[in-house]
PDB file of C-alpha atoms in Angstrom:
ATOM      1  CA  MET A   1      15.177  10.197   1.169  1.00 77.00           C
ATOM      2  CA  GLN A   2      11.494  10.553   0.369  1.00 86.00           C
ATOM      3  CA  LEU A   3       8.537  11.084   2.661  1.00 87.00           C
ATOM      4  CA  THR A   4       5.695   8.593   2.316  1.00 91.00           C
ATOM      5  CA  LEU A   5       2.238   8.617   3.886  1.00 89.00           C
ATOM      6  CA  GLY A   6       0.921   5.106   4.433  1.00 88.00           C
ATOM      7  CA  PRO A   7      -2.692   4.007   4.143  1.00 89.00           C
ATOM      8  CA  LEU A   8      -5.012   5.152   6.909  1.00 86.00           C
ATOM      9  CA  LEU A   9      -5.620   2.331   9.344  1.00 83.00           C
ATOM     10  CA  TYR A  10      -8.654   3.883  11.054  1.00 84.00           C
ATOM     11  CA  TYR A  11     -12.245   4.495  10.110  1.00 85.00           C
ATOM     12  CA  TRP A  12     -12.813   8.067   8.992  1.00 88.00           C
ATOM     13  CA  PRO A  13     -16.026   9.396   7.453  1.00 90.00           C
ATOM     14  CA  LYS A  14     -15.902  10.487   3.825  1.00 92.00           C
ATOM     15  CA  PRO A  15     -15.883  14.278   4.476  1.00 94.00           C
ATOM     16  CA  ARG A  16     -12.892  13.892   6.800  1.00 93.00           C
ATOM     17  CA  LEU A  17     -11.047  11.788   4.209  1.00 93.00           C
ATOM     18  CA  ASP A  18     -11.784  14.370   1.502  1.00 95.00           C
ATOM     19  CA  THR A  19     -10.432  17.184   3.689  1.00 95.00           C
ATOM     20  CA  PHE A  20      -7.395  15.171   4.769  1.00 95.00           C
ATOM     21  CA  TYR A  21      -6.338  14.200   1.235  1.00 96.00           C
ATOM     22  CA  ALA A  22      -6.865  17.776   0.002  1.00 96.00           C
ATOM     23  CA  ALA A  23      -4.406  18.904   2.676  1.00 97.00           C
ATOM     24  CA  ILE A  24      -1.992  16.116   1.734  1.00 97.00           C
ATOM     25  CA  ALA A  25      -2.096  17.274  -1.899  1.00 97.00           C
ATOM     26  CA  ALA A  26      -0.605  20.587  -0.743  1.00 96.00           C
ATOM     27  CA  SER A  27       1.917  19.007   1.639  1.00 95.00           C
ATOM     28  CA  PRO A  28       5.589  18.084   1.072  1.00 94.00           C
ATOM     29  CA  VAL A  29       4.769  14.343   1.077  1.00 94.00           C
ATOM     30  CA  ASP A  30       6.279  12.576  -1.956  1.00 95.00           C
ATOM     31  CA  ARG A  31       4.231   9.368  -1.999  1.00 96.00           C
ATOM     32  CA  VAL A  32       0.753   8.498  -0.722  1.00 96.00           C
ATOM     33  CA  TYR A  33      -0.709   5.053  -0.141  1.00 93.00           C
ATOM     34  CA  LEU A  34      -4.493   4.960  -0.545  1.00 92.00           C
ATOM     35  CA  GLY A  35      -7.077   2.307   0.105  1.00 86.00           C
ATOM     36  CA  GLU A  36      -8.717   0.276   2.805  1.00 80.00           C
ATOM     37  CA  ALA A  37      -6.079  -2.146   4.049  1.00 76.00           C
ATOM     38  CA  VAL A  38      -7.860  -3.272   7.224  1.00 77.00           C
ATOM     39  CA  CYS A  39     -11.580  -3.984   6.717  1.00 73.00           C
ATOM     40  CA  SER A  40     -13.763  -3.432   3.672  1.00 71.00           C
ATOM     41  CA  ARG A  41     -16.927  -3.226   5.778  1.00 69.00           C
ATOM     42  CA  ARG A  42     -15.955  -0.089   7.669  1.00 68.00           C
ATOM     43  CA  HIS A  43     -15.396   2.423   4.906  1.00 72.00           C
ATOM     44  CA  GLU A  44     -17.423   5.151   3.291  1.00 80.00           C
ATOM     45  CA  TYR A  45     -15.009   5.554   0.391  1.00 83.00           C
ATOM     46  CA  ARG A  46     -15.819   3.198  -2.454  1.00 85.00           C
ATOM     47  CA  THR A  47     -13.397   2.020  -5.118  1.00 85.00           C
ATOM     48  CA  ALA A  48     -14.301   4.941  -7.389  1.00 88.00           C
ATOM     49  CA  ASP A  49     -13.661   7.376  -4.518  1.00 91.00           C
ATOM     50  CA  TRP A  50     -10.176   5.930  -3.927  1.00 89.00           C
ATOM     51  CA  LEU A  51      -9.390   6.179  -7.636  1.00 93.00           C
ATOM     52  CA  ASP A  52     -10.664   9.791  -7.754  1.00 94.00           C
ATOM     53  CA  ALA A  53      -8.545  10.710  -4.717  1.00 95.00           C
ATOM     54  CA  ALA A  54      -5.572   8.977  -6.347  1.00 95.00           C
ATOM     55  CA  ALA A  55      -6.020  11.011  -9.534  1.00 96.00           C
ATOM     56  CA  ARG A  56      -6.258  14.277  -7.581  1.00 96.00           C
ATOM     57  CA  LEU A  57      -3.100  13.469  -5.611  1.00 97.00           C
ATOM     58  CA  ALA A  58      -1.248  12.451  -8.777  1.00 97.00           C
ATOM     59  CA  ASP A  59      -2.309  15.728 -10.402  1.00 97.00           C
ATOM     60  CA  ALA A  60      -0.760  17.469  -7.364  1.00 97.00           C
ATOM     61  CA  GLY A  61       2.559  15.752  -8.097  1.00 97.00           C
ATOM     62  CA  LYS A  62       2.327  12.878  -5.625  1.00 97.00           C
ATOM     63  CA  GLU A  63       3.297   9.314  -6.440  1.00 96.00           C
ATOM     64  CA  VAL A  64       0.217   7.269  -5.576  1.00 97.00           C
ATOM     65  CA  VAL A  65       0.169   3.633  -4.491  1.00 96.00           C
ATOM     66  CA  LEU A  66      -3.128   1.778  -4.063  1.00 93.00           C
ATOM     67  CA  SER A  67      -3.085  -0.506  -1.015  1.00 89.00           C
ATOM     68  CA  SER A  68      -4.763  -3.886  -1.085  1.00 89.00           C
ATOM     69  CA  GLN A  69      -6.415  -5.369   1.954  1.00 80.00           C
ATOM     70  CA  VAL A  70      -4.405  -7.535   4.288  1.00 82.00           C
ATOM     71  CA  LEU A  71      -7.056 -10.254   4.205  1.00 81.00           C
ATOM     72  CA  MET A  72      -9.422 -10.639   1.286  1.00 76.00           C
ATOM     73  CA  GLU A  73     -12.734 -11.982   2.572  1.00 77.00           C
ATOM     74  CA  SER A  74     -15.326 -11.717  -0.159  1.00 79.00           C
ATOM     75  CA  GLU A  75     -16.007 -11.422  -3.848  1.00 85.00           C
ATOM     76  CA  SER A  76     -16.621  -7.687  -3.372  1.00 81.00           C
ATOM     77  CA  ASP A  77     -13.080  -7.368  -1.922  1.00 81.00           C
ATOM     78  CA  LEU A  78     -11.696  -9.136  -4.985  1.00 83.00           C
ATOM     79  CA  LYS A  79     -13.808  -6.962  -7.283  1.00 86.00           C
ATOM     80  CA  ALA A  80     -12.300  -3.804  -5.754  1.00 84.00           C
ATOM     81  CA  LEU A  81      -8.797  -5.247  -6.078  1.00 83.00           C
ATOM     82  CA  ARG A  82      -9.444  -6.134  -9.730  1.00 89.00           C
ATOM     83  CA  ARG A  83     -10.499  -2.517 -10.383  1.00 86.00           C
ATOM     84  CA  PHE A  84      -7.312  -1.202  -8.762  1.00 86.00           C
ATOM     85  CA  VAL A  85      -5.182  -3.529 -10.893  1.00 88.00           C
ATOM     86  CA  ALA A  86      -7.155  -2.901 -14.095  1.00 86.00           C
ATOM     87  CA  ASP A  87      -6.939   0.862 -13.656  1.00 87.00           C
ATOM     88  CA  GLY A  88      -3.218   0.645 -14.397  1.00 87.00           C
ATOM     89  CA  ARG A  89      -2.309   4.241 -13.484  1.00 91.00           C
ATOM     90  CA  PHE A  90      -0.922   3.491 -10.036  1.00 94.00           C
ATOM     91  CA  LEU A  91       1.312   0.965  -8.326  1.00 94.00           C
ATOM     92  CA  LEU A  92      -0.404  -1.607  -6.144  1.00 93.00           C
ATOM     93  CA  GLU A  93       0.767  -2.372  -2.621  1.00 95.00           C
ATOM     94  CA  ALA A  94       0.153  -6.113  -2.367  1.00 95.00           C
ATOM     95  CA  ASN A  95      -0.601  -7.056   1.233  1.00 93.00           C
ATOM     96  CA  ASP A  96      -1.643 -10.652   0.652  1.00 91.00           C
ATOM     97  CA  MET A  97      -0.697 -13.375  -1.786  1.00 93.00           C
ATOM     98  CA  GLY A  98      -3.966 -13.054  -3.710  1.00 90.00           C
ATOM     99  CA  ALA A  99      -3.013  -9.497  -4.597  1.00 92.00           C
ATOM    100  CA  VAL A 100       0.512 -10.627  -5.516  1.00 95.00           C
ATOM    101  CA  HIS A 101      -0.962 -13.306  -7.782  1.00 93.00           C
ATOM    102  CA  MET A 102      -3.234 -10.781  -9.461  1.00 90.00           C
ATOM    103  CA  VAL A 103      -0.439  -8.307 -10.307  1.00 93.00           C
ATOM    104  CA  ALA A 104       2.679 -10.523 -10.633  1.00 93.00           C
ATOM    105  CA  GLY A 105       4.091 -10.492 -14.145  1.00 88.00           C
ATOM    106  CA  ARG A 106       1.603  -7.824 -15.254  1.00 89.00           C
ATOM    107  CA  ALA A 107       2.897  -4.698 -13.533  1.00 91.00           C
ATOM    108  CA  PRO A 108       5.424  -3.621 -10.925  1.00 94.00           C
ATOM    109  CA  PHE A 109       4.112  -3.609  -7.363  1.00 95.00           C
ATOM    110  CA  VAL A 110       5.055  -2.848  -3.780  1.00 96.00           C
ATOM    111  CA  ALA A 111       5.523  -5.847  -1.497  1.00 97.00           C
ATOM    112  CA  GLY A 112       3.616  -4.650   1.561  1.00 95.00           C
ATOM    113  CA  PRO A 113       4.549  -5.145   5.209  1.00 93.00           C
ATOM    114  CA  HIS A 114       2.025  -7.958   5.690  1.00 92.00           C
ATOM    115  CA  LEU A 115       3.701 -10.391   3.276  1.00 94.00           C
ATOM    116  CA  ASN A 116       6.064 -11.763   5.949  1.00 90.00           C
ATOM    117  CA  ILE A 117       9.333 -11.126   4.137  1.00 95.00           C
ATOM    118  CA  TYR A 118      12.005 -11.958   6.697  1.00 94.00           C
ATOM    119  CA  ASN A 119      15.012 -13.019   4.619  1.00 94.00           C
ATOM    120  CA  GLY A 120      16.880 -12.130   1.458  1.00 94.00           C
ATOM    121  CA  GLU A 121      15.776 -15.215  -0.455  1.00 94.00           C
ATOM    122  CA  THR A 122      12.097 -14.403   0.074  1.00 95.00           C
ATOM    123  CA  LEU A 123      12.709 -10.786  -0.866  1.00 96.00           C
ATOM    124  CA  ALA A 124      14.444 -11.886  -4.085  1.00 95.00           C
ATOM    125  CA  PHE A 125      11.441 -14.120  -4.853  1.00 96.00           C
ATOM    126  CA  PHE A 126       9.042 -11.170  -4.638  1.00 96.00           C
ATOM    127  CA  ALA A 127      11.404  -9.070  -6.752  1.00 96.00           C
ATOM    128  CA  SER A 128      11.335 -11.831  -9.395  1.00 95.00           C
ATOM    129  CA  LEU A 129       7.536 -11.522  -9.463  1.00 96.00           C
ATOM    130  CA  GLY A 130       7.743  -7.795 -10.156  1.00 96.00           C
ATOM    131  CA  ALA A 131       8.094  -6.068  -6.788  1.00 97.00           C
ATOM    132  CA  ASN A 132      10.061  -2.851  -7.255  1.00 95.00           C
ATOM    133  CA  ARG A 133       9.722  -1.728  -3.638  1.00 95.00           C
ATOM    134  CA  TRP A 134       9.127  -3.445  -0.317  1.00 95.00           C
ATOM    135  CA  VAL A 135       8.023  -2.404   3.127  1.00 94.00           C
ATOM    136  CA  PRO A 136       9.550  -4.584   5.864  1.00 94.00           C
ATOM    137  CA  PRO A 137       7.250  -5.815   8.629  1.00 92.00           C
ATOM    138  CA  CYS A 138       7.018  -3.217  11.400  1.00 88.00           C
ATOM    139  CA  GLU A 139       8.324  -5.626  14.022  1.00 90.00           C
ATOM    140  CA  MET A 140      11.531  -6.379  12.103  1.00 92.00           C
ATOM    141  CA  THR A 141      14.638  -5.586  14.101  1.00 92.00           C
ATOM    142  CA  ARG A 142      17.380  -3.302  12.878  1.00 93.00           C
ATOM    143  CA  ALA A 143      19.837  -6.225  12.755  1.00 95.00           C
ATOM    144  CA  SER A 144      17.465  -8.320  10.640  1.00 95.00           C
ATOM    145  CA  LEU A 145      16.768  -5.423   8.295  1.00 95.00           C
ATOM    146  CA  THR A 146      20.492  -4.748   7.898  1.00 95.00           C
ATOM    147  CA  ALA A 147      21.105  -8.423   7.013  1.00 95.00           C
ATOM    148  CA  ILE A 148      18.306  -8.477   4.428  1.00 95.00           C
ATOM    149  CA  LEU A 149      19.425  -5.183   2.894  1.00 95.00           C
ATOM    150  CA  ALA A 150      22.878  -6.708   2.343  1.00 94.00           C
ATOM    151  CA  GLU A 151      21.205  -9.339   0.111  1.00 91.00           C
ATOM    152  CA  LYS A 152      18.570  -7.077  -1.465  1.00 90.00           C
ATOM    153  CA  PRO A 153      18.338  -6.997  -5.267  1.00 90.00           C
ATOM    154  CA  ASP A 154      19.809  -3.729  -6.588  1.00 88.00           C
ATOM    155  CA  ASN A 155      16.625  -2.656  -8.370  1.00 89.00           C
ATOM    156  CA  LEU A 156      14.432  -2.945  -5.262  1.00 93.00           C
ATOM    157  CA  ALA A 157      13.694   0.131  -3.133  1.00 93.00           C
ATOM    158  CA  THR A 158      13.012  -0.126   0.597  1.00 93.00           C
ATOM    159  CA  GLU A 159      10.521   1.864   2.677  1.00 91.00           C
ATOM    160  CA  VAL A 160      10.747   1.672   6.444  1.00 89.00           C
ATOM    161  CA  PHE A 161       7.869   2.523   8.769  1.00 83.00           C
ATOM    162  CA  ALA A 162       9.302   5.327  10.878  1.00 79.00           C
ATOM    163  CA  TYR A 163       6.526   7.204  12.635  1.00 71.00           C
ATOM    164  CA  GLY A 164       2.913   6.742  13.624  1.00 69.00           C
ATOM    165  CA  ARG A 165       0.536   4.326  15.244  1.00 68.00           C
ATOM    166  CA  LEU A 166       0.356   0.798  13.985  1.00 65.00           C
TER     167      LEU A 166
END
């Protein structure tokens, strides 16, 4: 089992983010998701800041995943996503189909919890596009997850949200 820190879902000022991710670099966390998944208008970190934080965490031995937004609203949102994909050093957590389209067939990616994967056939579809990991929706029941895991492609890892505020 590995310990993963998901993307922050709240607004934090840049100094607080810098301090937080410096502490995470020294923590026992194995994997860190970075990026603004909720709203591009509320952040102080820019794309370059996320990529710099990702590089620092990777240098500290963390696996870094860059999270896409759940809902792309503007050309500037797409521009940031294009930079994440073009960077190529880190996996992308695709949280909407636009992000899936941008990365599918080009690089492995994480199928995020906002993609509405609720059955084995849909999960296999995302695996065929290049997903090497998936995060089930937080509201998925244990019984549903167990059924999907019985059908899961062998080469697909699963991460389950276990602790924290949604």
